[in-house]
mmCIF file of C-alpha atoms in Angstrom:
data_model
loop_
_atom_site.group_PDB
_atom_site.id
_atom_site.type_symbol
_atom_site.label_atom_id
_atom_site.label_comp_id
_atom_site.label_asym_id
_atom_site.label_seq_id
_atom_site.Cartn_x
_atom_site.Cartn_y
_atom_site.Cartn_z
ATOM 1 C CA UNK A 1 0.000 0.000 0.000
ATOM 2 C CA UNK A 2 1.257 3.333 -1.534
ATOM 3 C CA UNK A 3 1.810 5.275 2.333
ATOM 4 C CA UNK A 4 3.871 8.609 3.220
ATOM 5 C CA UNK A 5 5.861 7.819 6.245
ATOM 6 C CA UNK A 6 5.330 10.256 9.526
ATOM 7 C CA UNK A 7 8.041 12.121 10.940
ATOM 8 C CA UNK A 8 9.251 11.512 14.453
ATOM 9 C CA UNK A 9 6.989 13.826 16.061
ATOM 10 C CA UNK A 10 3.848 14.426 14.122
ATOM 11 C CA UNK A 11 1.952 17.536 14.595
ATOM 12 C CA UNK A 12 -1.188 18.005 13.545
ATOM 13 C CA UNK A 13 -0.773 22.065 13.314
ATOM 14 C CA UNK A 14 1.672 20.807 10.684
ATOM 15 C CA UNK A 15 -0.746 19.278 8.698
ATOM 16 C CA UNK A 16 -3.262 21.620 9.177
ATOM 17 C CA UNK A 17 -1.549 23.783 7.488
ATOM 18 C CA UNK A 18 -0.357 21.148 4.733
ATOM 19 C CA UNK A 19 -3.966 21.395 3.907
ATOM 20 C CA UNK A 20 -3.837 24.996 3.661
ATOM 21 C CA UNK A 21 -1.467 25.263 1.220
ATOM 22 C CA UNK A 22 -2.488 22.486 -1.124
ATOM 23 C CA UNK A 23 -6.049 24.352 -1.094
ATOM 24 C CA UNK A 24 -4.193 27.745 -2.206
ATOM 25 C CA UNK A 25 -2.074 25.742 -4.633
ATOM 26 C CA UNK A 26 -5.614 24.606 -6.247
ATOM 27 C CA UNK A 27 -7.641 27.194 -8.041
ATOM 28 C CA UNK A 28 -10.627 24.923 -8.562
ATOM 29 C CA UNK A 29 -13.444 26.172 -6.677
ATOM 30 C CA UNK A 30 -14.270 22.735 -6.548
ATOM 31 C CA UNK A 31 -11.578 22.058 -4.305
ATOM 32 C CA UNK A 32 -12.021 23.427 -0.762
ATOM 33 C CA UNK A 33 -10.162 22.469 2.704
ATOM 34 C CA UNK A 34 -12.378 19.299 3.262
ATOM 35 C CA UNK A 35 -10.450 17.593 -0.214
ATOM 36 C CA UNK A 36 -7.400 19.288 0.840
ATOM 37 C CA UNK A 37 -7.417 17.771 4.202
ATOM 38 C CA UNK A 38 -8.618 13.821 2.675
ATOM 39 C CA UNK A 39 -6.300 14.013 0.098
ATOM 40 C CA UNK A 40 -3.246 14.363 2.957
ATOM 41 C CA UNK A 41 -4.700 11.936 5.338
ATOM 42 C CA UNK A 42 -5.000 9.520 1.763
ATOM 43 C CA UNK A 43 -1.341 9.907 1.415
ATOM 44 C CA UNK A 44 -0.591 8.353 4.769
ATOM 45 C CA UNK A 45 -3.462 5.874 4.347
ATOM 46 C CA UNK A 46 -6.143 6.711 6.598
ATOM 47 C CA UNK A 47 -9.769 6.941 4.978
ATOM 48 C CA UNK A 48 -10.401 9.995 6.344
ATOM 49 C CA UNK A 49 -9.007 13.280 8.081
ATOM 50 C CA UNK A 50 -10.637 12.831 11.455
ATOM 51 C CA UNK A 51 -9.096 9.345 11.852
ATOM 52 C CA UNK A 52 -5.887 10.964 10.752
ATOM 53 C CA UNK A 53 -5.881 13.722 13.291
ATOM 54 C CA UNK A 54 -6.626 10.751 16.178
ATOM 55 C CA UNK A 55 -4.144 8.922 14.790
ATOM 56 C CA UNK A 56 -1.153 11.544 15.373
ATOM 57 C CA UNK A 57 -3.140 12.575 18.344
ATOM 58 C CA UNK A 58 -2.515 9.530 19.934
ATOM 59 C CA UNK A 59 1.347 9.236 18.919
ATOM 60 C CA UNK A 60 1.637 11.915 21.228
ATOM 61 C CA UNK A 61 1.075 10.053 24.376
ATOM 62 C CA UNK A 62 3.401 7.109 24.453
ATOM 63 C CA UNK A 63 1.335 4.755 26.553
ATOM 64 C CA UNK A 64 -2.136 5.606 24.021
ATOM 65 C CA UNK A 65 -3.279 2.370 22.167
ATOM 66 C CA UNK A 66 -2.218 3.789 18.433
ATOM 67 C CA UNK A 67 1.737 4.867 20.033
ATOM 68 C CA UNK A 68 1.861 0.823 21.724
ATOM 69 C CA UNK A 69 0.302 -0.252 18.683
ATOM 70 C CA UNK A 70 2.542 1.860 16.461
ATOM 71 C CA UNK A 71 5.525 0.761 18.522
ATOM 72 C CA UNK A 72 4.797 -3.166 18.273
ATOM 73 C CA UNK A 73 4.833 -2.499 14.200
ATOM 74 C CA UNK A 74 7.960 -0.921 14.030
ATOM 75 C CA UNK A 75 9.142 -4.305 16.693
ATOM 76 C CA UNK A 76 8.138 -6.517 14.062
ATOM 77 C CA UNK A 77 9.599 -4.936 10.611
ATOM 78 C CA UNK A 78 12.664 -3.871 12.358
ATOM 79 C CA UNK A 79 13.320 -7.660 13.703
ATOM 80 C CA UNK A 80 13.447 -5.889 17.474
ATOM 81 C CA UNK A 81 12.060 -9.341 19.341
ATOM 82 C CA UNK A 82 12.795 -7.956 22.671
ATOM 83 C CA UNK A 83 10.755 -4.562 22.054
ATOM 84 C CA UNK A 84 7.768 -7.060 20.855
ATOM 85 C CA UNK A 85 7.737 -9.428 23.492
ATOM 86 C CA UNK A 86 7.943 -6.602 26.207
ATOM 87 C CA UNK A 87 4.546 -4.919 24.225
ATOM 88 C CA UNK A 88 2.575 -7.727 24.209
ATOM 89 C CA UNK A 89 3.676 -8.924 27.933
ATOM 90 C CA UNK A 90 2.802 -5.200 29.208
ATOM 91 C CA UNK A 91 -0.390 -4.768 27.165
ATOM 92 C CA UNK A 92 -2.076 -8.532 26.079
ATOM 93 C CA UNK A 93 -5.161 -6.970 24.207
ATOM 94 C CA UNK A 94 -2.237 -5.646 21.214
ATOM 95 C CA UNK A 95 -2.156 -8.727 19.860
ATOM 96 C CA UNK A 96 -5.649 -8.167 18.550
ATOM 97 C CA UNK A 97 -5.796 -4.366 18.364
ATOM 98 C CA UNK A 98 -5.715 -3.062 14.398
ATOM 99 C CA UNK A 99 -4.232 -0.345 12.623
ATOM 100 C CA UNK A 100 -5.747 3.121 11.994
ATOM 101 C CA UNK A 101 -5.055 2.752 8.682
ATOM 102 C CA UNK A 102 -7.143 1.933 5.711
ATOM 103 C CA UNK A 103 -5.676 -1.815 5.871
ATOM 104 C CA UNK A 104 -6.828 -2.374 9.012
ATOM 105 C CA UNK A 105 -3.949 -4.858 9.426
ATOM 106 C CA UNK A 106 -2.754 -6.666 12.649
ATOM 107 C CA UNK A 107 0.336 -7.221 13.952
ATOM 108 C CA UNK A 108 0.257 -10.648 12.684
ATOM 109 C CA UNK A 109 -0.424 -9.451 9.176
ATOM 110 C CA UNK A 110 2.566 -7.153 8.979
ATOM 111 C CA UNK A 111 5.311 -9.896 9.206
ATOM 112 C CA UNK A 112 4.183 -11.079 5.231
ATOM 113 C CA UNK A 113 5.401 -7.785 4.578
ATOM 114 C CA UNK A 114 2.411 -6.946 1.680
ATOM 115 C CA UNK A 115 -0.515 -5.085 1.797
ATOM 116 C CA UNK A 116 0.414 -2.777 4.893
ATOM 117 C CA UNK A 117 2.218 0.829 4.373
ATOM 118 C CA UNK A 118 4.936 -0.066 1.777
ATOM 119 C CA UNK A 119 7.484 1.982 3.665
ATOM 120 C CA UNK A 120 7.049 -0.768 6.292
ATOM 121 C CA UNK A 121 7.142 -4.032 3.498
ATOM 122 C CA UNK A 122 10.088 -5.710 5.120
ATOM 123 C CA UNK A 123 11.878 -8.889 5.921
ATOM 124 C CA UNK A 124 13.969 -8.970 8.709
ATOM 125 C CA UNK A 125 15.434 -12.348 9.193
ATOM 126 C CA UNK A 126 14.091 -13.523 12.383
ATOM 127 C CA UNK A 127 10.672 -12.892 11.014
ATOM 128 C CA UNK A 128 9.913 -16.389 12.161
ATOM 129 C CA UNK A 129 10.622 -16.093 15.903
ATOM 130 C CA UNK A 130 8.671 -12.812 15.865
ATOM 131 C CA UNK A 131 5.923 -14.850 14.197
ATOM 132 C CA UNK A 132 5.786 -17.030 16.806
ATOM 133 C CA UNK A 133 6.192 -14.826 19.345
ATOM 134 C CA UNK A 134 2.833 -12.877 18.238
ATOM 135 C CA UNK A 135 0.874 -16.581 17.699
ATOM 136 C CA UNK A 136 1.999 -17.613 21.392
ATOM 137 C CA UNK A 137 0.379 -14.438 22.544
ATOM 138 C CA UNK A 138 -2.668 -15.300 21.094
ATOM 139 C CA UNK A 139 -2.689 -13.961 17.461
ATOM 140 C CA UNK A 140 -5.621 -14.712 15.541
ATOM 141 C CA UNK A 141 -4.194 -16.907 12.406
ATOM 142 C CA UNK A 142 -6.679 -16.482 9.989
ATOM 143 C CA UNK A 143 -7.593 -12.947 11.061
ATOM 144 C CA UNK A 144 -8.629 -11.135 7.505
ATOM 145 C CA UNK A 145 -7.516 -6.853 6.345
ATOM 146 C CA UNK A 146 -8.797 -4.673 3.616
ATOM 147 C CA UNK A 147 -6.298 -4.830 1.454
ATOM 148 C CA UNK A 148 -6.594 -6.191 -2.027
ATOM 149 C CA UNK A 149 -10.220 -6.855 -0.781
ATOM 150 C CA UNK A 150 -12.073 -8.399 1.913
ATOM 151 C CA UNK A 151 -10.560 -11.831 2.610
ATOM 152 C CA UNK A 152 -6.615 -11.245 2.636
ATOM 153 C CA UNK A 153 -5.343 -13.249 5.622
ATOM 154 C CA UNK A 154 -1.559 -13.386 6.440
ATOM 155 C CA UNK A 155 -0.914 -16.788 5.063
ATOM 156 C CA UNK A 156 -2.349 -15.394 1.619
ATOM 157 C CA UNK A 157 -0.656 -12.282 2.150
ATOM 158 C CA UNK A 158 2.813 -14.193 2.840
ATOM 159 C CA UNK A 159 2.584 -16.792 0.019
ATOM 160 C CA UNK A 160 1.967 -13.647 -2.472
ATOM 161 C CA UNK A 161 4.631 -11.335 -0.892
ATOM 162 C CA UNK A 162 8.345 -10.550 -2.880
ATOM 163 C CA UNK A 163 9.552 -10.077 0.746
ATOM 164 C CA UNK A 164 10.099 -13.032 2.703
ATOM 165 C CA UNK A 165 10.539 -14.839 -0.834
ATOM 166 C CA UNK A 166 13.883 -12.733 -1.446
ATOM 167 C CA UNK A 167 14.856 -13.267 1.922
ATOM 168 C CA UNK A 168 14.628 -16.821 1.595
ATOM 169 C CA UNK A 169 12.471 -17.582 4.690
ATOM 170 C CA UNK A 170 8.950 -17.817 3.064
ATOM 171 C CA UNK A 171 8.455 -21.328 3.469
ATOM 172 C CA UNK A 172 9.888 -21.865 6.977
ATOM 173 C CA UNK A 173 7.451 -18.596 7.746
ATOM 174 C CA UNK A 174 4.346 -20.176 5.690
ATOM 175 C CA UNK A 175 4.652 -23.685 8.067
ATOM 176 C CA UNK A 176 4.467 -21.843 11.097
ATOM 177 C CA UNK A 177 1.043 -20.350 10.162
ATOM 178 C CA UNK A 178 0.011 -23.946 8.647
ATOM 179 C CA UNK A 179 1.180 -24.872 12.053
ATOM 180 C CA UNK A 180 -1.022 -22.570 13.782
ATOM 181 C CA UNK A 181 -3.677 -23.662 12.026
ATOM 182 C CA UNK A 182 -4.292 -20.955 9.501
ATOM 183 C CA UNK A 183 -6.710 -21.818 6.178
ATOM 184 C CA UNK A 184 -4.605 -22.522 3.172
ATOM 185 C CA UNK A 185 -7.051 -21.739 0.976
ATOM 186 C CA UNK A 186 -7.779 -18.294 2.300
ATOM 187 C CA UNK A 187 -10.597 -16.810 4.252
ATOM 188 C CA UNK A 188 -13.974 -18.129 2.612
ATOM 189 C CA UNK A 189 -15.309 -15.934 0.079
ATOM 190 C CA UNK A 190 -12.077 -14.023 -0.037
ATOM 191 C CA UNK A 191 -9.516 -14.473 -2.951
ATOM 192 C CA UNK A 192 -7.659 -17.944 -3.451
ATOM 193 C CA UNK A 193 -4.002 -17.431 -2.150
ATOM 194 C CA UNK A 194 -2.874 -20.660 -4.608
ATOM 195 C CA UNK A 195 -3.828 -18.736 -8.233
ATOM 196 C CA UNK A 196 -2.665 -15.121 -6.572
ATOM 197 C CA UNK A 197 0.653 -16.361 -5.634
ATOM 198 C CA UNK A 198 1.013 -17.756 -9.263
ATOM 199 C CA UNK A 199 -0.054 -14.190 -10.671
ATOM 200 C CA UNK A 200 2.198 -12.226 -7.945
ATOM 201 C CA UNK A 201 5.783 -14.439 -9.904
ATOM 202 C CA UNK A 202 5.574 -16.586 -5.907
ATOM 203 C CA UNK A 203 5.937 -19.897 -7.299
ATOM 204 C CA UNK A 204 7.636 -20.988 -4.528
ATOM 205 C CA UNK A 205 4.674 -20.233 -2.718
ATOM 206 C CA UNK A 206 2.040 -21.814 -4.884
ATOM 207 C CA UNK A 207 4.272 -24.758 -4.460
ATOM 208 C CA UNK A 208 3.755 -24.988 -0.949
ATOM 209 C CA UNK A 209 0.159 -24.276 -0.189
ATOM 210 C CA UNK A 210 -0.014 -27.495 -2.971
ATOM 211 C CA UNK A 211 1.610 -29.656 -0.747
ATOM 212 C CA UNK A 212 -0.254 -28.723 2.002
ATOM 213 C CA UNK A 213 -3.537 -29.644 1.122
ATOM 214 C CA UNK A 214 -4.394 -26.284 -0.649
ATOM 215 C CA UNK A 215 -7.461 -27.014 -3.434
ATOM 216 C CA UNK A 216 -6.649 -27.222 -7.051
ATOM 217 C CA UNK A 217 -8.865 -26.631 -9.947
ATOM 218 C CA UNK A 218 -7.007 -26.852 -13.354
ATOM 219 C CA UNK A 219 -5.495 -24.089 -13.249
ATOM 220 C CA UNK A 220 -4.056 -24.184 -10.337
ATOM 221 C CA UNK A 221 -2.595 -27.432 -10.514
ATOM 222 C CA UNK A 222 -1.031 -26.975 -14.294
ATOM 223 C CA UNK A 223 0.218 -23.862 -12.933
ATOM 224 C CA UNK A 224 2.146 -26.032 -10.078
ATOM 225 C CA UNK A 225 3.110 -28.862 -12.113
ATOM 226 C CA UNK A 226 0.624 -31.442 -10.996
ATOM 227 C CA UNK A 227 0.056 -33.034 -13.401
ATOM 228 C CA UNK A 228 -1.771 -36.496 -12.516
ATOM 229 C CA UNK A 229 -4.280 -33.952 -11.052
ATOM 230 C CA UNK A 230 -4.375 -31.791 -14.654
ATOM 231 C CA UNK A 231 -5.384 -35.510 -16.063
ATOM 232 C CA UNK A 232 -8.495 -35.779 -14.025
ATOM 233 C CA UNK A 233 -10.008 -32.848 -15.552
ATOM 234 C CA UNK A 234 -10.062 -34.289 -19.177
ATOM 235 C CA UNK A 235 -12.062 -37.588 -20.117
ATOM 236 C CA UNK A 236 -11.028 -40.600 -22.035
ATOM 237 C CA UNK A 237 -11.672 -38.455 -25.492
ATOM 238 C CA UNK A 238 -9.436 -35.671 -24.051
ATOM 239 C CA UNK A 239 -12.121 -33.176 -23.696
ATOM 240 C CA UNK A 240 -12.893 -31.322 -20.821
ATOM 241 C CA UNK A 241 -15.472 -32.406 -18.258
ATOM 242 C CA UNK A 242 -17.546 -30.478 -16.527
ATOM 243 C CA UNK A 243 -16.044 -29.490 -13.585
ATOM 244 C CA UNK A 244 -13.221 -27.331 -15.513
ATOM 245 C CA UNK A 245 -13.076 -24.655 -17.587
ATOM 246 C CA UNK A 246 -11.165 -23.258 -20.950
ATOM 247 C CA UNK A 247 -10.123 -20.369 -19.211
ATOM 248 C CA UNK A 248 -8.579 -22.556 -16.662
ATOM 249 C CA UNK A 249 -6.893 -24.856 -19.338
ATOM 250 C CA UNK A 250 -5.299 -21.552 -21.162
ATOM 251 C CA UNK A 251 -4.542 -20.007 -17.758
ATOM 252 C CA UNK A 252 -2.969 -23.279 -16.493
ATOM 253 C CA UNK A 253 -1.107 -23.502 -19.750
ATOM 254 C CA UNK A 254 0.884 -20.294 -19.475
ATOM 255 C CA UNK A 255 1.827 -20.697 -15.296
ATOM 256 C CA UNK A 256 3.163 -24.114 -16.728
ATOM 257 C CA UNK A 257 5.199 -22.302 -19.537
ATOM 258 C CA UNK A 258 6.088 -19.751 -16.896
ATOM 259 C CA UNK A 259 7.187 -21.932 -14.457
ATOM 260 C CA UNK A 260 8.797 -24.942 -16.654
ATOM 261 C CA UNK A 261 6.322 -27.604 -16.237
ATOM 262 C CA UNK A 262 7.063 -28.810 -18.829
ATOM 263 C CA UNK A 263 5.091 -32.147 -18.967
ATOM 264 C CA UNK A 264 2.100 -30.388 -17.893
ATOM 265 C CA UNK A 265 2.766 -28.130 -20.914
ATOM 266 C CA UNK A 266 2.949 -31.106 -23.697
ATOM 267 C CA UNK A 267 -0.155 -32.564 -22.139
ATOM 268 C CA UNK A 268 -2.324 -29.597 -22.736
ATOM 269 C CA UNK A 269 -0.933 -29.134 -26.580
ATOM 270 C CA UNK A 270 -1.631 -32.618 -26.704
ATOM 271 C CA UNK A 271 -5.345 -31.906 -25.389
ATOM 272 C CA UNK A 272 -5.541 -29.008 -28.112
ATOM 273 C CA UNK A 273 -4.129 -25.901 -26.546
ATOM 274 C CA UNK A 274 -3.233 -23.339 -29.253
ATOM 275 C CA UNK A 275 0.378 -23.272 -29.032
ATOM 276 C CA UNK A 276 0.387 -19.852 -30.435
ATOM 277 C CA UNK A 277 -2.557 -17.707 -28.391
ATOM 278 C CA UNK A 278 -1.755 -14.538 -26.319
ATOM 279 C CA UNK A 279 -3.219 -13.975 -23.442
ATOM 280 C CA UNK A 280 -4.273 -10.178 -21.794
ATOM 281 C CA UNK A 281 -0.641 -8.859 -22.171
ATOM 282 C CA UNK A 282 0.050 -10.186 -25.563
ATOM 283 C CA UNK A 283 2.481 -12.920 -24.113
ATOM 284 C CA UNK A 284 2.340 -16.413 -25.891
ATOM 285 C CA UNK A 285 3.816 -19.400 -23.668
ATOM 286 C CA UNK A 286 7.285 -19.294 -25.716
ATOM 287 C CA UNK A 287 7.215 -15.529 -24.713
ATOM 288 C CA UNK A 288 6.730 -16.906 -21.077
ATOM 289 C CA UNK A 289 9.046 -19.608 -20.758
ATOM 290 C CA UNK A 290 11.314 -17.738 -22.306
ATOM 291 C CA UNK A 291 11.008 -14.978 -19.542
ATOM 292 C CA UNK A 292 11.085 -17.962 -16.453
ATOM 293 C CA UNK A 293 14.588 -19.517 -18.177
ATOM 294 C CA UNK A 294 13.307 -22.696 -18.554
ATOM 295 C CA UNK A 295 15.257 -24.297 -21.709
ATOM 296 C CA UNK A 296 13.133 -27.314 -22.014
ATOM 297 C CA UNK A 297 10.171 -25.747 -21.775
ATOM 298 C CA UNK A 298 11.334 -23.724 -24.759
ATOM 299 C CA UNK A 299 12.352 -26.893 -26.852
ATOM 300 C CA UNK A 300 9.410 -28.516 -26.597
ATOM 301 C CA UNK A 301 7.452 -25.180 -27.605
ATOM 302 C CA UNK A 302 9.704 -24.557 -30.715
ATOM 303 C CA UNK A 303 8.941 -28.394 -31.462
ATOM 304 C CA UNK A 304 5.025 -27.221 -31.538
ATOM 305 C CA UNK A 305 5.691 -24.567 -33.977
ATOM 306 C CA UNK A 306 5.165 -22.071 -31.213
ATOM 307 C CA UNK A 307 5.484 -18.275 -33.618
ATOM 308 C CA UNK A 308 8.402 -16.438 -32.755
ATOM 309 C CA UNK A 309 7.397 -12.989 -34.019
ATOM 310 C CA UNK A 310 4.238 -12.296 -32.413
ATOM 311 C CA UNK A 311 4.689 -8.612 -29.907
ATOM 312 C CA UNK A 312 2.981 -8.523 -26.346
ATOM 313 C CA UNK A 313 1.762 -4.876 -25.180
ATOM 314 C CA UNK A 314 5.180 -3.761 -25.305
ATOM 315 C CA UNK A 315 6.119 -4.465 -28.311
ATOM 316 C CA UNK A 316 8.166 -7.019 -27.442
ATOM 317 C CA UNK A 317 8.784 -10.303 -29.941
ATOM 318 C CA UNK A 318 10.149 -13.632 -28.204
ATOM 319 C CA UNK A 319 13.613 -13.038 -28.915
ATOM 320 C CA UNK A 320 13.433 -9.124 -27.602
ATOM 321 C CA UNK A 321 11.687 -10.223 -24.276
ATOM 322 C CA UNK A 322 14.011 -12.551 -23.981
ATOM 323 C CA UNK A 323 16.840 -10.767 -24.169
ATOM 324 C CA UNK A 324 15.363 -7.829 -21.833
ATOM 325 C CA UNK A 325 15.059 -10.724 -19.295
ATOM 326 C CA UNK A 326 18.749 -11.211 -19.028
ATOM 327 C CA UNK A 327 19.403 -7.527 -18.706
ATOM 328 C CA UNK A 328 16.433 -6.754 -16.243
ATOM 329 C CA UNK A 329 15.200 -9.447 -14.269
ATOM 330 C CA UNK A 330 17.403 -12.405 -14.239
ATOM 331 C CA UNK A 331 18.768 -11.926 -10.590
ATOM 332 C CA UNK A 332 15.318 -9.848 -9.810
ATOM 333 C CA UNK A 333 13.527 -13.284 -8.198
ATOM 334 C CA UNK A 334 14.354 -16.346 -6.703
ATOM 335 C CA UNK A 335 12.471 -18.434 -9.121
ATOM 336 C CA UNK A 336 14.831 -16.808 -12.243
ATOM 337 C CA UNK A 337 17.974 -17.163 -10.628
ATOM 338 C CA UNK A 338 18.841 -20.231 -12.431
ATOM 339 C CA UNK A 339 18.325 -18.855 -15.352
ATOM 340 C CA UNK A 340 20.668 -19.033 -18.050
ATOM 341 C CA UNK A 341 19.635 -16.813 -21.115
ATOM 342 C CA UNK A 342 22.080 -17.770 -23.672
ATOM 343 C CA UNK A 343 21.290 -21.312 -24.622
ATOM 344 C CA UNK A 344 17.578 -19.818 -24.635
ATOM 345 C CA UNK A 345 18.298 -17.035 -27.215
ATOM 346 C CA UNK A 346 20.727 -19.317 -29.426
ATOM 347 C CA UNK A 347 17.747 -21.811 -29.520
ATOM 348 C CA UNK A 348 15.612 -18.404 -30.556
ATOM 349 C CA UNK A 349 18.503 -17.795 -32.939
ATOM 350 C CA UNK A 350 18.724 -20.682 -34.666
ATOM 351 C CA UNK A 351 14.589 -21.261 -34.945
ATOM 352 C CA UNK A 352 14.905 -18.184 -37.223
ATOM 353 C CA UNK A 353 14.154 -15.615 -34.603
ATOM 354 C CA UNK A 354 14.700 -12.157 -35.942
ATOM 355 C CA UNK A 355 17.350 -9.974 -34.745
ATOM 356 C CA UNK A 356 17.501 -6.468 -34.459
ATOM 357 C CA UNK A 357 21.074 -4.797 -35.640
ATOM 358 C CA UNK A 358 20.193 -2.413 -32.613
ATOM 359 C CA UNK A 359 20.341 -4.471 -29.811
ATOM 360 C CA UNK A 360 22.873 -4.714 -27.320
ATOM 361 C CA UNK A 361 22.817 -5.350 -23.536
ATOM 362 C CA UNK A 362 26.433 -4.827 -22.389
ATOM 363 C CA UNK A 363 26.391 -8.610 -21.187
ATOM 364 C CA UNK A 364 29.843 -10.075 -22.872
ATOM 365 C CA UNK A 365 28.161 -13.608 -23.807
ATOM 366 C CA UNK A 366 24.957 -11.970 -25.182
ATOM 367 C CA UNK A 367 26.261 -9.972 -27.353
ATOM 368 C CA UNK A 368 28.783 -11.186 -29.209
ATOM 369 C CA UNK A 369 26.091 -13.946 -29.760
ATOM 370 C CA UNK A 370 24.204 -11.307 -31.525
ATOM 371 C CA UNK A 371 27.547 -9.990 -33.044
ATOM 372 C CA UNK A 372 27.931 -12.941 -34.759
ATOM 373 C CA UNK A 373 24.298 -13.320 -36.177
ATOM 374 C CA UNK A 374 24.819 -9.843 -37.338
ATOM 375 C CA UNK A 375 23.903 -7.004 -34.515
ATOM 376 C CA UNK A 376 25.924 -4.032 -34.802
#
């Protein structure tokens, strides 16, 4: 969540008069001191002024609910297990209290480090202890916020979060919630923390709420490579039955080129997936597991004809994207970091893939690769 961080010592004179000045800066008569004043409290994430002003209000009295609460927040993102336990010895009920803000978040849901203030999206890596410190005291593990939409419990927030994944603790931090007992498919009604960790690049995450009894529909499991589960959603003609869904097949098929299930990915041409469709973002699944680094994902797709020219949105062909990946992204996630672009983009190469004289991506390997099929 998109916050402004407070200073030290709030005032609310100081914003007061923040208002003030954004109103003179607007000429709009439209636009009086009522906007000025929600459009400064919206910045730091509160719904309204008047739950703004409490909220610095209370900061100003150290031993006031929202300064404890405020305190125990900064305990947990800062990795200060000490400062937590001594809050939540001293005052019990601030295990359950809530934010001011917007969110509404716990101090449980702050250690998945997504959907809270983003200045406060952090990893610190005892995140488990203080995880366990806050369920001992009587956390509520399934406990829901407002962010993203009703329904976003800490487990779902965790298994979708860049956070703890680049720290390399998610999965020791997801058991201890499956531990505690918390829902692996979500809060009911809410969104399904399986397919969002797929869409959020979380893999890793996906992976694990599989293996711990999380539901799959087709989707879901082609997206996680299971694929004696993908089989029991086609019949012995290799149509789909009932209980599944072409969206789900063509969804399933591109987390599978994404993530290099590969097996998963033959079965589905095999059950008539267009090897050459594009989904919202113009991405084919070449364009996809080109972008994950998975080289036998891309064999088998250049065996099926898959078109090598096709642009997503941004104008990117499967050769370009590709070779954007190894400049941008390669070390960006945990799930890339094996990736090795250059056996990827000779195999683009030598499919006929064109090349623009243009390109170059100040990666030694790369480019006299494309030196030598004729890139200036």
């Amino acid at each position: 969540m998109d916050a402004r961080a407070l200073p030290a010592r709030p005032s609310v004179a100081q914003y007061r008069k923040q208002a003030k000045d954004l109103l003179k800066s607007h000429k709009s008569a439209r636009f009086v001191l009522a906007d000025a004043q929600l459009t400064i409290a919206r910045e730091h994430a509160f719904e309204s002024w008047p739950k703004f002003v409490k909220h610095i209000e209370g900061l100003t009295r150290r031993s006031s609910p929202v300064s404890r609460f405020e305190s125990a927040v900064d305990a947990v993102v800062s990795g200060d297990a000490a400062t937590l336990d001594r809050l939540l010895r001293e005052t019990p009920a601030l295990v359950r209290a809530r934010s001011m803000r917007g969110h509404r978040a716990t101090l449980l849901h702050y250690v998945s480090a997504n959907g809270v203030e983003d200045f406060r999206q952090k990893t610190p890596r005892n995140i488990v202890k203080l995880t366990r410190l806050l369920l001992k005291a009587g956390a509520d593990v399934d406990a829901v916020m407002e962010s993203y939409g009703a329904g976003s419990t800490t487990l779902g927030l965790t298994a979708t979060s860049a956070h703890p994944a680049r720290a390399g603790v998610m999965n020791a931090l997801l058991k201890t919630l499956v531990d505690a007992g918390a829902a692996v498919d979500g809060a009911r009604g809410g969104w399904n923390p399986l397919i969002a960790a797929l869409h959020n690049g979380r893999p890793e995450g996906a992976q694990f709420l599989a293996e711990h009894g999380a539901r799959l529909d087709l989707e879901g499991a082609a997206g996680v490579g299971r694929l004696d589960v993908v089989k029991t959603f086609f019949n012995a003609a290799g149509a789909l039955k009932a209980n599944a869904t072409k969206a789900q097949m063509d969804a399933g098929f591109f987390w599978a080129c994404e993530y290099g299930k590969t097996d998963v990915v033959d079965f589905l041409l095999e059950r008539g997936v267009d090897v050459g469709q594009q989904d919202d973002r113009g991405m084919t699944g070449l364009h996809w597991a080109t972008h994950g680094g998975h080289l036998d994902t891309v064999k088998l797709l250049l065996e099926r004809k898959a078109p090598l020219e096709l642009e997503n949105a941004w104008g990117g062909t499967v050769l370009g994207g590709t070779i954007w990946c190894a400049v941008n992204v390669a070390q960006a996630e945990p799930f890339r970091r094996h990736a090795d672009y250059v056996p990827i983009i000779t195999r683009l190469i030598a499919a006929g893939a064109a090349i623009d004289p243009a390109w170059s991506t100040g990666i030694r390997r790369i480019d006299t690769l494309l030196r030598r099929r004729g890139a200036t």
